[in-house]
Backbone as CSV, one residue per row, in Angstrom:
resi,resn,N_x,N_y,N_z,CA_x,CA_y,CA_z,C_x,C_y,C_z
1,UNK,-36.279,-11.674,2.532,-35.820,-11.419,3.498,-35.737,-9.986,3.721
2,UNK,-36.180,-8.876,4.274,-36.072,-7.518,4.559,-34.813,-7.131,5.211
3,UNK,-34.074,-5.892,4.579,-33.206,-5.408,5.261,-33.712,-4.714,6.490
4,UNK,-33.366,-4.922,7.842,-33.462,-4.266,8.971,-32.321,-3.266,9.350
5,UNK,-32.575,-2.071,9.948,-31.642,-1.307,10.629,-31.623,-1.740,11.796
6,UNK,-30.575,-2.350,12.550,-30.222,-2.897,14.098,-30.390,-1.837,14.956
7,UNK,-31.237,-2.006,15.985,-31.423,-1.292,16.925,-30.550,-1.274,17.966
8,UNK,-29.432,-0.254,18.548,-28.449,-0.007,19.458,-29.231,0.515,20.690
9,UNK,-28.945,-0.103,21.822,-29.277,0.353,23.133,-28.593,0.231,24.047
10,UNK,-28.056,1.421,24.892,-27.229,1.322,25.904,-27.666,0.533,27.233
11,UNK,-26.685,0.087,27.985,-27.186,-0.595,29.217,-28.011,0.360,30.010
12,UNK,-27.947,1.694,29.934,-28.276,2.654,30.715,-29.801,2.900,30.205
13,UNK,-29.673,3.107,28.893,-31.346,3.205,28.364,-31.993,2.044,28.656
14,UNK,-31.528,0.967,28.925,-32.077,-0.496,29.114,-32.653,-0.358,30.535
15,UNK,-32.128,-0.025,31.341,-32.354,0.199,33.003,-33.360,0.971,32.957
16,UNK,-33.000,2.263,32.101,-33.806,3.512,32.381,-35.224,3.421,31.458
17,UNK,-35.377,2.806,30.755,-36.526,2.785,29.647,-37.006,1.430,29.414
18,UNK,-36.816,0.307,30.427,-37.002,-0.856,30.118,-38.333,-1.174,29.623
19,UNK,-39.283,-0.419,30.160,-40.752,-0.613,29.812,-40.900,-0.619,28.405
20,UNK,-40.600,0.667,27.821,-40.382,0.957,26.162,-39.915,-0.046,25.508
21,UNK,-38.541,-0.632,25.897,-38.002,-1.568,25.459,-38.764,-2.933,25.190
22,UNK,-39.210,-3.120,26.347,-40.356,-4.444,26.140,-41.388,-4.357,25.221
23,UNK,-41.866,-3.029,25.289,-42.907,-2.780,24.340,-42.269,-3.063,22.873
24,UNK,-41.152,-2.494,22.570,-40.397,-2.333,21.004,-39.982,-3.418,20.554
25,UNK,-39.594,-4.713,21.678,-38.833,-5.470,21.289,-39.616,-6.564,19.860
26,UNK,-40.891,-6.988,20.505,-41.562,-7.560,19.200,-41.689,-6.760,17.968
27,UNK,-41.516,-5.944,17.921,-41.701,-5.134,16.358,-40.102,-5.286,15.913
28,UNK,-39.118,-4.905,16.985,-37.952,-4.922,16.345,-37.194,-6.106,16.104
29,UNK,-37.634,-6.949,16.862,-37.263,-8.354,16.713,-35.811,-8.612,17.692
30,UNK,-34.920,-7.853,17.215,-33.686,-7.997,18.257,-33.142,-6.455,18.402
31,UNK,-32.364,-6.599,19.365,-31.844,-5.101,19.608,-30.173,-5.374,20.251
32,UNK,-29.338,-4.794,19.785,-28.198,-4.857,20.242,-27.781,-4.221,21.836
33,UNK,-27.604,-4.565,22.754,-27.012,-3.648,24.025,-25.838,-3.319,24.010
34,UNK,-25.612,-2.299,24.266,-23.838,-1.625,24.346,-23.681,-1.195,25.813
35,UNK,-22.437,-1.333,26.153,-21.815,-0.797,27.115,-20.568,-0.044,26.665
36,UNK,-20.472,1.424,26.903,-19.361,2.330,26.797,-19.343,2.117,25.235
37,UNK,-20.399,2.135,24.524,-20.296,2.255,22.880,-20.153,1.076,22.215
38,UNK,-19.752,0.100,23.128,-19.309,-1.337,22.272,-20.546,-2.332,22.652
39,UNK,-20.805,-3.358,21.810,-21.752,-4.207,21.917,-21.109,-5.403,22.669
40,UNK,-22.319,-5.468,23.906,-22.145,-6.752,24.612,-23.123,-7.913,24.810
41,UNK,-24.256,-7.783,24.180,-25.283,-8.466,24.057,-26.332,-8.308,23.199
42,UNK,-27.102,-9.345,22.837,-28.277,-9.250,21.630,-29.397,-9.788,22.645
43,UNK,-30.221,-8.742,22.467,-31.799,-9.075,22.986,-32.780,-9.531,21.939
44,UNK,-33.274,-10.737,22.225,-34.114,-11.033,21.086,-35.411,-11.472,21.725
45,UNK,-36.729,-10.971,20.532,-37.897,-11.317,21.056,-37.823,-12.768,20.762
46,UNK,-38.800,-13.718,21.492,-39.156,-14.920,21.598,-40.339,-15.040,22.287
47,UNK,-41.059,-16.486,21.916,-42.343,-16.571,22.726,-42.383,-18.046,23.139
48,UNK,-43.030,-18.509,23.545,-43.242,-19.792,24.443,-43.203,-20.814,23.392
49,UNK,-43.760,-20.653,22.141,-43.825,-21.383,20.952,-42.570,-21.674,20.322
50,UNK,-41.452,-20.638,20.426,-40.513,-20.885,19.671,-39.118,-20.523,20.763
51,UNK,-39.439,-20.784,21.917,-38.269,-21.011,22.655,-36.961,-21.706,22.369
52,UNK,-37.780,-23.434,22.186,-36.461,-24.340,22.158,-35.891,-24.112,20.636
53,UNK,-36.756,-23.528,19.867,-36.092,-23.348,18.527,-35.299,-22.497,18.397
54,UNK,-35.434,-21.303,19.370,-34.470,-20.238,19.217,-33.575,-20.403,19.965
55,UNK,-33.430,-20.772,21.261,-32.502,-21.583,22.126,-31.256,-22.368,21.306
56,UNK,-32.016,-23.494,20.318,-31.191,-24.392,19.549,-30.461,-23.488,18.448
57,UNK,-31.073,-22.539,18.164,-30.500,-21.759,17.032,-28.962,-21.085,17.496
58,UNK,-29.432,-20.144,18.252,-28.231,-19.265,19.058,-26.919,-20.503,19.545
59,UNK,-27.649,-22.116,19.896,-26.413,-22.619,20.507,-25.561,-23.084,19.542
60,UNK,-26.584,-23.489,18.015,-25.795,-23.833,16.760,-24.833,-22.651,16.654
61,UNK,-25.311,-21.378,16.519,-24.230,-20.376,15.894,-23.094,-20.047,16.623
62,UNK,-23.301,-20.203,17.789,-22.315,-20.382,18.840,-21.173,-21.441,18.674
63,UNK,-21.854,-22.730,18.231,-21.035,-23.605,17.893,-20.252,-23.458,16.690
64,UNK,-20.789,-23.218,15.691,-20.496,-22.729,14.241,-18.910,-21.889,14.565
65,UNK,-19.528,-20.669,15.194,-18.218,-19.780,15.577,-17.130,-20.207,16.416
66,UNK,-17.445,-21.365,17.039,-16.380,-21.798,17.933,-15.399,-22.586,17.120
67,UNK,-15.776,-23.457,16.133,-15.234,-24.488,14.990,-14.393,-23.447,14.196
68,UNK,-15.145,-22.588,13.694,-14.497,-21.451,12.746,-12.844,-20.758,13.470
69,UNK,-13.178,-20.475,14.739,-12.078,-20.262,15.562,-11.104,-21.093,15.433
70,UNK,-11.503,-22.255,15.848,-10.542,-23.626,15.957,-9.786,-23.685,14.632
71,UNK,-10.578,-23.745,13.655,-9.882,-23.708,12.094,-8.965,-22.610,11.842
72,UNK,-9.464,-21.331,12.003,-8.411,-20.122,11.748,-7.378,-20.207,12.491
73,UNK,-7.417,-21.023,13.807,-6.044,-20.990,14.648,-5.295,-21.897,14.366
74,UNK,-5.670,-23.126,13.688,-5.340,-24.130,13.668,-4.420,-23.849,12.152
75,UNK,-4.964,-23.175,11.335,-3.938,-22.906,10.167,-3.102,-21.624,10.145
76,UNK,-3.409,-20.875,11.335,-2.411,-19.726,11.908,-1.132,-20.405,12.405
77,UNK,-1.188,-21.775,13.081,-0.376,-22.470,13.589,0.256,-23.532,12.916
78,UNK,-0.473,-23.467,11.761,0.094,-24.777,10.550,-0.393,-25.923,10.786
79,UNK,-0.927,-26.534,12.160,-1.383,-27.664,12.524,-2.538,-28.222,11.353
80,UNK,-3.362,-27.282,10.492,-4.057,-27.976,9.635,-3.296,-28.775,8.905
81,UNK,-1.785,-28.970,8.391,-1.555,-29.620,7.791,-0.748,-31.110,7.958
82,UNK,-0.969,-31.412,9.379,-0.628,-32.493,10.079,-1.072,-33.497,9.396
83,UNK,-0.425,-34.665,8.752,-0.993,-36.099,8.636,-1.482,-36.752,9.627
84,UNK,-2.268,-37.999,9.137,-2.920,-38.657,9.779,-1.840,-39.417,10.834
85,UNK,-0.641,-40.002,10.100,0.321,-40.675,10.581,0.834,-39.823,11.675
86,UNK,0.992,-38.600,11.673,1.354,-37.651,12.661,0.616,-37.518,13.825
87,UNK,-0.612,-37.710,13.564,-1.656,-37.524,14.463,-1.836,-38.825,15.061
88,UNK,-1.554,-39.772,14.882,-1.781,-41.157,15.573,-0.187,-41.452,16.427
89,UNK,0.765,-40.777,15.775,2.007,-40.967,16.615,1.740,-40.235,17.708
90,UNK,1.419,-39.016,17.786,1.287,-38.168,18.605,0.419,-38.787,19.730
91,UNK,-1.000,-39.275,19.484,-1.625,-39.932,20.143,-0.924,-40.889,21.160
92,UNK,-0.163,-41.852,20.355,0.674,-43.171,20.948,1.418,-42.468,21.904
93,UNK,2.141,-41.317,21.718,3.055,-40.879,22.502,2.589,-40.443,23.937
94,UNK,1.440,-39.760,23.593,0.606,-39.326,25.123,0.130,-40.449,25.819
95,UNK,-0.312,-41.585,25.134,-0.776,-42.574,26.018,0.284,-43.143,26.254
96,UNK,1.637,-43.219,25.899,2.840,-44.084,26.517,3.017,-43.666,27.927
97,UNK,3.045,-42.174,27.684,3.598,-41.321,28.966,2.271,-41.369,30.029
98,UNK,0.788,-41.777,29.758,0.388,-41.575,30.768,0.285,-43.151,31.488
99,UNK,0.730,-44.324,30.725,0.801,-45.331,31.413,1.880,-45.675,32.344
């Protein structure tokens, strides 16, 4: 895998030079869109033949990031050390309140 320098593009440039962006995108493969100097989106080249695969990879990456965030928050709060008995007791208490 070759190292590529990621191209950053402002929202203003995207709006004003969109024809150039669409021409460059297949070669660049991905571009980072920025607003006020901060990254806000990734623009990625796809084709009809890889649309589903690209969407699946994007969704999988988003899910992995969400799980990692949950795990990090759990460790910060100490809930990663809860025993199975404590989990079962909590579930039982919640179900009892609902009944």
